[in-house]
Structure formats: C-alpha cells, structure tokens
C-alpha cells in the first residue's frame, strides 16, 4: 500500500511525505522474529481486529 500526505504549516510551508507499507505473511514474521533471537510462545488474533491482525507473544532469552 502506498500513500502520500501533505502537511501544511502555519507559515504556509508544505512538506509532502510518500510512504509505502508492506505487509509480511505469517512465515516471514516467524522467520524474522526467530532470526532476531526471539522465542515465539503464542500467536493470537487481535481482539479488536479478528482475522486482520496478529499479536505475537515472544521473549528474548
């Protein structure tokens, strides 16, 4: 997903920010967390966004 937002300041100056978001799948997230030294204990659905967002319960031994 890509989007652009333009900020306009009180003095009339503007700043445009271009952003791109990349959503990784479950396997990529698991691999990234493990590679960073985290141990995954559980993965749950976010209570306010079921089936749309994951909550990873991890620790770093």
Coordinates of C-alpha atoms in Angstrom, one line a residue:
X1 CA 0.0 0.0 0.0
X2 CA 1.4 3.4 -0.9
X3 CA 0.1 6.8 0.1
X4 CA 1.1 10.4 0.1
X5 CA 0.3 13.0 2.8
X6 CA 0.9 16.7 2.5
X7 CA 1.5 18.7 5.7
X8 CA 0.8 22.5 5.6
X9 CA 2.3 24.5 8.3
X10 CA 1.1 27.8 9.8
X11 CA 3.6 29.8 7.8
X12 CA 2.3 28.3 4.5
X13 CA 5.2 26.0 4.0
X14 CA 4.3 22.5 2.9
X15 CA 6.0 19.1 3.3
X16 CA 5.0 16.1 1.3
X17 CA 5.6 12.6 2.6
X18 CA 5.4 9.5 0.4
X19 CA 5.1 6.2 2.3
X20 CA 4.8 2.5 1.3
X21 CA 3.7 -0.2 3.7
X22 CA 4.5 -3.8 3.1
X23 CA 2.5 -6.5 5.0
X24 CA 4.5 -9.7 5.7
X25 CA 2.9 -13.1 5.9
X26 CA 3.0 -15.3 9.0
X27 CA 6.0 -17.3 7.8
X28 CA 8.0 -14.1 7.2
X29 CA 7.1 -12.8 10.6
X30 CA 8.1 -16.0 12.3
X31 CA 11.4 -16.2 10.5
X32 CA 12.2 -12.5 11.2
X33 CA 11.5 -12.8 14.9
X34 CA 13.4 -16.1 15.2
X35 CA 16.4 -14.6 13.3
X36 CA 16.4 -11.6 15.7
X37 CA 16.7 -14.0 18.7
X38 CA 13.1 -14.1 19.8
X39 CA 11.3 -17.2 21.0
X40 CA 7.6 -17.2 20.0
X41 CA 5.3 -18.6 22.6
X42 CA 1.9 -17.9 21.0
X43 CA 0.3 -16.0 18.2
X44 CA -3.2 -14.7 18.7
X45 CA -5.7 -12.7 16.8
X46 CA -6.1 -9.1 17.9
X47 CA -9.3 -8.8 19.9
X48 CA -10.4 -5.7 18.1
X49 CA -9.5 -6.9 14.6
X50 CA -10.0 -10.7 14.4
X51 CA -8.6 -12.3 11.3
X52 CA -6.9 -9.0 10.3
X53 CA -4.1 -8.6 12.8
X54 CA -1.8 -10.9 14.8
X55 CA -0.4 -10.4 18.2
X56 CA 2.9 -12.3 18.8
X57 CA 3.7 -13.3 22.4
X58 CA 7.5 -13.6 22.5
X59 CA 10.5 -13.3 24.7
X60 CA 14.2 -12.9 24.1
X61 CA 16.1 -15.3 26.2

